[in-house]
Amino acid sequence: MAANEAELSGLMRAGQRGDTAAYRTLLSRLSASLRAYYKGRLAGIGRSAIEAEDLTQEALMAIHTRRHTYDPSAPLMPWVHAIARYKLIDHLRQTSASMMDLPIENDEDILAQDDHVGTESAYDLKRLMDKLPDKMRRAIQSVKLDGLTVAEAASRCGMSESDVKISVHRGLKALVTSVARKRRI
Amino acid sequence: MKTDDLIDMLSTNVEPVDHRQIARNIGMAVAAGAAVALAIVFFVLGPRAGLSSFATLASALLKVAVTVVVLIPASIYLIRLARPGGERRTPAVFVAAPFIAVIVLAALSVTFAPRDHWSGAFSDEWLECVISIPLIAVLPFAVIIWVVRQMAPTDLARTGAFVGLLAGCVSAIGYAVHCADDSVPFFALWYGGTIALCTFAGWKLGPKLLRW
């Protein structure tokens, strides 16, 4: 089943307003498109499925931490495609593959296929989390992994509610950065 | 890590986000950059003499106004460039149009100006202008780059170039308060040239500074 622009941009707009269910649906739909996109691009140049999974996760994290850059009056898929392609080019540049191998593509390509066969990526969330500053780690653990509300997390961690929100936000950004840095080594 | 676990984590307790934040933050960064440039000019270089007379004030304001005509469309364009894929939505030519129009107008008025006005372009102040505008632009450039980094530009060279253009314009606005040379060839050559230089610097630095 190929993704549908109107439906997905509706889910994203709801996600921007804080609708958790819509946002979860959006991310899992996008993950299938992204996986197909990266597998297709990487297979042609002899790269593994694990690399495609790494990139899928990186793109999802980028979509999440930069979701405020989506303009709700514009179509969603060109926005997703621009992020996916940016992460792919960045990845190939880091791993010094020839960019000449990358075929010219248009915005529709990312809509073309889905791929639900996920493997595990090379990233270990627990180890990445361990490198975060204490405050950020506890905030993400409570709000994003244990599913506590911000108020509950605030009383558990002994922080103010706005402190918890800021720590989650900064922590996720730090995770994205450490993922990108890990790849560069 | 399994992708489904990541999705679970990301979509737990999703905070609402404000998509208008991009336009607001870029607007604030440009305004802050202008304030910094004006402050440097007022406190370091000092405003030009005779700003209280109407003629002097008018010619200073004219230089500011021409620069603002370039600044405003470039800011609007930067707001688009800061979003992924924004570079595909509008060709840069539309934004370059005011800049080119200003250059053409300046070239015309220079062509029809008496020959001895050309010596005005090489008055004592040109060296100071060439050094000051890029130097004053450094801080506004840093402020705007820092703000745009929080967004997600996907054409880093072009985005960097426009950050440089904005920083150059903001710096030129500040410098116009100090600069006592009002001849058109001077303005076209040295203001235009230094703003172009800032744009070039931004184009070169963008891919390094704006990566995300």
XYZ file of C-alpha atoms in Angstrom:
397
model
C 0.000 0.000 0.000
C 1.526 3.284 -1.076
C 1.233 6.238 1.238
C -1.417 8.832 0.582
C -0.416 12.493 0.649
C -3.674 13.997 1.921
C -3.985 11.450 4.701
C -0.359 11.702 5.801
C -0.273 15.498 5.838
C -3.468 15.391 7.921
C -1.730 13.084 10.392
C 1.284 15.410 10.518
C -0.860 18.463 11.181
C -2.565 16.580 14.012
C 0.875 15.528 15.272
C 2.040 19.135 15.273
C -0.905 19.940 17.531
C 0.173 17.166 19.914
C -2.110 14.292 18.794
C -0.109 11.266 19.938
C -2.133 8.548 18.163
C -2.068 10.331 14.804
C 1.629 10.976 15.191
C 2.421 7.336 15.955
C 0.475 6.241 12.854
C 2.328 8.807 10.777
C 5.765 7.687 11.934
C 5.092 4.006 11.318
C 3.698 4.740 7.848
C 6.675 6.951 7.046
C 9.130 4.371 8.379
C 7.912 1.870 5.764
C 8.334 4.419 2.947
C 11.734 5.494 4.229
C 12.946 1.904 4.559
C 11.938 1.142 0.958
C 13.583 4.368 -0.203
C 16.903 3.713 1.553
C 17.028 0.007 0.679
C 16.446 0.901 -2.961
C 19.120 3.591 -3.022
C 21.707 1.601 -1.070
C 21.180 -1.761 -2.756
C 22.332 -0.271 -6.053
C 25.711 0.559 -4.552
C 26.180 -2.630 -2.599
C 25.303 -1.480 0.921
C 23.645 -3.555 3.624
C 20.094 -3.571 4.930
C 21.404 -2.566 8.362
C 22.667 0.679 6.894
C 19.217 1.277 5.421
C 17.713 0.696 8.869
C 20.218 3.109 10.474
C 19.255 5.767 7.964
C 15.543 5.106 8.423
C 15.939 5.708 12.148
C 18.049 8.792 11.628
C 15.471 10.213 9.245
C 12.686 9.485 11.750
C 14.597 11.266 14.498
C 15.244 14.207 12.175
C 11.566 14.337 11.221
C 10.661 14.311 14.907
C 13.099 16.939 16.179
C 12.471 19.217 13.156
C 8.723 18.711 12.861
C 8.103 22.411 13.480
C 9.737 23.125 10.090
C 6.821 21.512 8.243
C 4.553 24.199 6.823
C 0.984 22.814 7.194
C -0.178 24.653 4.074
C 2.334 22.733 1.912
C 2.296 19.060 0.890
C 4.068 16.726 3.314
C 5.887 14.270 1.063
C 8.249 16.769 -0.603
C 9.232 17.803 2.932
C 9.846 14.174 3.975
C 11.675 13.504 0.741
C 13.969 16.514 1.254
C 14.893 15.262 4.744
C 15.367 11.664 3.550
C 17.578 12.747 0.673
C 19.558 15.174 2.848
C 20.311 12.380 5.348
C 21.235 9.997 2.525
C 23.670 12.430 0.909
C 25.150 13.276 4.299
C 25.591 9.558 5.007
C 27.216 8.816 1.653
C 29.526 11.785 2.038
C 30.626 10.503 5.459
C 31.175 6.997 4.180
C 32.843 8.363 1.046
C 30.760 6.668 -1.593
C 30.554 8.181 -4.998
C 27.512 10.365 -5.307
C 27.546 9.795 -9.048
C 25.846 6.471 -8.361
C 22.800 8.227 -6.965
C 20.076 8.359 -9.613
C 18.148 11.536 -10.271
C 14.810 11.284 -8.517
C 11.667 13.260 -8.033
C 9.377 13.879 -5.083
C 7.093 10.999 -5.990
C 9.794 8.365 -5.530
C 9.416 8.190 -1.810
C 5.697 7.513 -2.150
C 6.241 4.658 -4.536
C 6.800 1.728 -2.211
C 6.555 0.569 1.357
C 8.806 -1.928 3.062
C 7.702 -3.409 6.359
C 10.620 -5.794 6.804
C 12.621 -4.016 9.480
C 15.907 -5.293 10.810
C 17.653 -3.932 13.869
C 19.808 -0.880 13.358
C 23.367 -0.677 14.631
C 22.295 1.865 17.268
C 21.886 0.782 20.845
C 19.414 3.122 22.501
C 20.475 2.170 26.010
C 24.118 2.925 25.346
C 23.301 6.180 23.595
C 21.108 7.165 26.548
C 23.909 6.417 29.011
C 26.013 9.138 27.436
C 23.359 11.805 28.024
C 23.616 14.167 30.988
C 21.751 12.779 33.990
C 18.863 15.242 33.834
C 18.119 14.641 30.158
C 18.354 10.876 30.579
C 15.918 10.790 33.487
C 13.475 13.103 31.673
C 13.507 10.983 28.497
C 13.260 7.760 30.503
C 10.176 8.997 32.350
C 8.310 10.808 29.594
C 9.339 8.973 26.431
C 10.002 5.403 27.613
C 7.901 4.905 30.752
C 5.103 7.038 29.346
C 4.552 9.198 32.417
C 2.864 12.562 31.957
C 5.046 15.634 32.222
C 3.562 16.388 35.651
C 4.289 12.861 36.952
C 7.794 12.963 35.526
C 8.379 16.318 37.170
C 7.523 15.003 40.610
C 9.462 11.753 40.068
C 12.633 13.563 38.945
C 12.219 16.521 41.253
C 12.261 19.035 38.411
C 9.785 21.674 37.310
C 7.447 20.788 34.434
C 9.063 23.198 32.012
C 12.437 21.791 33.033
C 11.227 18.294 32.115
C 9.957 19.497 28.714
C 13.210 21.283 27.938
C 15.285 18.292 29.045
C 13.296 15.929 26.813
C 13.654 18.291 23.857
C 17.381 18.832 24.341
C 17.972 15.169 25.119
C 16.370 14.023 21.862
C 18.462 16.524 19.945
C 21.575 15.268 21.737
C 20.650 11.683 20.803
C 20.412 12.670 17.137
C 23.806 14.347 17.364
C 25.461 11.378 19.049
C 23.999 9.028 16.434
C 25.431 11.219 13.672
C 28.813 11.411 15.422
C 28.998 7.669 16.022
C 28.622 7.088 12.301
C 31.441 9.456 11.511
C 33.995 7.508 13.516
C 17.527 -0.812 18.262
C 14.309 -1.757 16.492
C 12.628 0.963 14.465
C 9.290 0.212 16.136
C 10.850 0.877 19.558
C 12.146 4.202 18.283
C 8.700 5.108 16.948
C 7.181 4.195 20.315
C 9.637 6.439 22.075
C 9.244 9.383 19.706
C 5.454 9.278 19.713
C 5.013 9.010 23.476
C 3.811 12.290 25.007
C 4.237 14.379 21.868
C 4.541 18.076 22.570
C 2.629 20.441 20.268
C 4.930 22.542 18.075
C 4.391 25.931 16.475
C 5.195 26.018 12.764
C 5.095 29.834 12.764
C 8.165 29.811 14.986
C 10.426 29.773 11.888
C 9.254 33.117 10.507
C 9.233 34.633 13.999
C 12.735 33.474 14.903
C 14.293 34.581 11.621
C 12.564 37.951 11.927
C 13.888 38.315 15.453
C 17.396 37.263 14.438
C 17.497 39.848 11.635
C 16.173 42.537 13.978
C 18.733 41.571 16.631
C 21.470 41.649 13.984
C 20.393 45.148 12.934
C 20.392 46.290 16.557
C 23.913 44.914 17.047
C 25.168 46.586 13.847
C 23.619 49.943 14.819
C 25.045 49.687 18.325
C 28.554 49.009 16.980
C 28.302 51.970 14.603
C 26.963 54.321 17.271
C 29.424 53.373 19.981
C 32.556 52.490 17.997
C 32.504 54.502 14.770
C 30.070 57.226 15.826
C 27.224 58.626 13.694
C 28.173 61.045 10.897
C 28.195 64.779 11.584
C 25.159 66.870 10.675
C 22.492 64.187 11.023
C 20.173 66.873 12.397
C 20.076 68.676 9.063
C 17.342 67.465 6.727
C 19.549 66.985 3.649
C 22.108 64.840 5.469
C 19.462 62.775 7.211
C 17.617 62.245 3.921
C 20.698 60.982 2.105
C 21.545 58.638 4.976
C 17.969 57.370 5.037
C 18.022 56.861 1.273
C 20.970 54.476 1.623
C 19.149 52.663 4.422
C 15.939 52.451 2.354
C 17.676 50.987 -0.707
C 19.312 48.344 1.494
C 15.982 47.491 3.142
C 14.490 46.891 -0.325
C 17.068 44.119 -0.745
C 16.793 42.909 2.856
C 13.051 42.241 3.066
C 12.588 39.815 0.142
C 15.818 38.064 1.123
C 14.468 37.516 4.667
C 11.232 36.087 3.308
C 13.232 33.774 1.078
C 15.410 32.639 3.970
C 12.246 31.632 5.860
C 11.492 29.262 2.959
C 15.069 27.990 2.695
C 15.053 27.117 6.397
C 12.454 24.401 5.734
C 13.457 21.089 4.142
C 12.975 21.259 0.375
C 12.278 25.014 0.546
C 14.782 25.674 -2.218
C 12.544 23.819 -4.663
C 9.544 26.023 -4.056
C 10.882 29.374 -5.285
C 13.746 30.107 -7.682
C 16.359 32.440 -6.204
C 16.022 34.753 -9.218
C 12.864 36.366 -7.785
C 14.755 37.334 -4.677
C 17.822 38.520 -6.519
C 15.561 40.808 -8.609
C 15.560 43.791 -6.193
C 19.335 43.535 -5.803
C 19.821 43.458 -9.574
C 17.339 46.337 -10.017
C 19.305 48.450 -7.530
C 22.564 47.670 -9.338
C 21.027 48.511 -12.750
C 19.591 51.804 -11.438
C 22.932 52.668 -9.908
C 24.736 51.783 -13.149
C 22.338 53.977 -15.145
C 22.731 56.955 -12.868
C 26.489 56.457 -12.918
C 26.525 56.365 -16.720
C 24.600 59.612 -16.933
C 26.523 61.284 -14.153
C 29.296 63.710 -15.089
C 32.661 62.036 -15.370
C 34.244 63.776 -12.411
C 31.693 62.144 -10.083
C 33.617 58.935 -10.585
C 36.392 60.257 -8.447
C 33.761 60.130 -5.670
C 33.934 56.344 -5.698
C 37.550 56.543 -4.570
C 37.170 59.191 -1.903
C 39.019 58.773 1.411
C 36.293 56.632 2.872
C 36.301 53.656 0.567
C 38.872 51.647 2.483
C 37.068 52.216 5.765
C 33.813 51.100 4.124
C 35.359 47.945 2.676
C 36.769 46.958 6.057
C 33.842 48.051 8.231
C 30.866 46.439 6.496
C 32.250 42.858 6.518
C 33.588 43.274 10.067
C 30.317 44.611 11.444
C 28.517 41.775 9.626
C 30.321 39.061 11.611
C 28.100 39.207 14.708
C 24.753 39.445 12.856
C 25.961 36.563 10.672
C 26.670 34.434 13.731
C 23.275 35.231 15.252
C 21.324 34.378 12.089
C 23.362 31.203 11.423
C 22.718 30.027 14.973
C 18.962 30.534 14.570
C 18.796 28.846 11.142
C 20.746 25.847 12.482
C 17.759 25.036 14.729
C 15.670 24.664 11.578
C 16.345 22.226 8.748
C 17.731 23.759 5.550
C 18.563 21.175 2.888
C 20.471 23.418 0.476
C 23.216 24.553 2.830
C 25.281 26.588 0.361
C 22.328 28.637 -0.827
C 20.961 29.075 2.693
C 24.417 30.189 3.855
C 24.600 32.673 0.976
C 21.313 34.246 2.012
C 22.376 34.407 5.648
C 25.499 36.232 4.396
C 23.399 38.561 2.253
C 21.181 39.433 5.231
C 24.161 39.983 7.524
C 25.771 42.218 4.875
C 22.566 44.254 4.429
C 22.073 44.665 8.174
C 25.690 45.753 8.531
C 25.371 48.209 5.620
C 22.296 49.738 7.266
C 24.330 50.375 10.381
C 27.311 51.675 8.433
C 25.079 54.106 6.465
C 24.536 56.006 9.714
C 28.279 56.647 9.929
C 29.274 56.979 6.261
C 29.507 60.592 5.037
C 29.899 59.796 1.337
C 26.571 60.030 -0.493
C 27.710 59.681 -4.111
C 25.941 56.980 -6.096
C 29.097 55.373 -7.552
C 30.512 55.069 -4.026
C 27.342 53.454 -2.729
C 26.948 51.102 -5.690
C 30.555 49.960 -5.719
C 31.478 49.659 -2.057
C 28.141 48.848 -0.421
C 27.148 46.565 -3.280
C 30.587 44.994 -3.378
C 30.879 44.316 0.344
C 27.351 42.904 0.548
C 28.227 40.612 -2.375
C 31.396 39.614 -0.506
C 29.374 38.715 2.605
C 27.032 36.666 0.407
C 29.994 34.814 -1.063
C 31.440 34.136 2.389
C 28.079 32.759 3.550
C 27.871 30.546 0.481
C 31.285 29.081 1.298
C 30.671 28.712 5.051
C 27.069 27.493 4.893
C 27.804 23.792 4.265
C 30.152 23.707 7.289
C 28.175 25.816 9.730
C 24.627 24.736 8.950
C 24.938 20.928 9.016
C 22.367 19.092 11.076
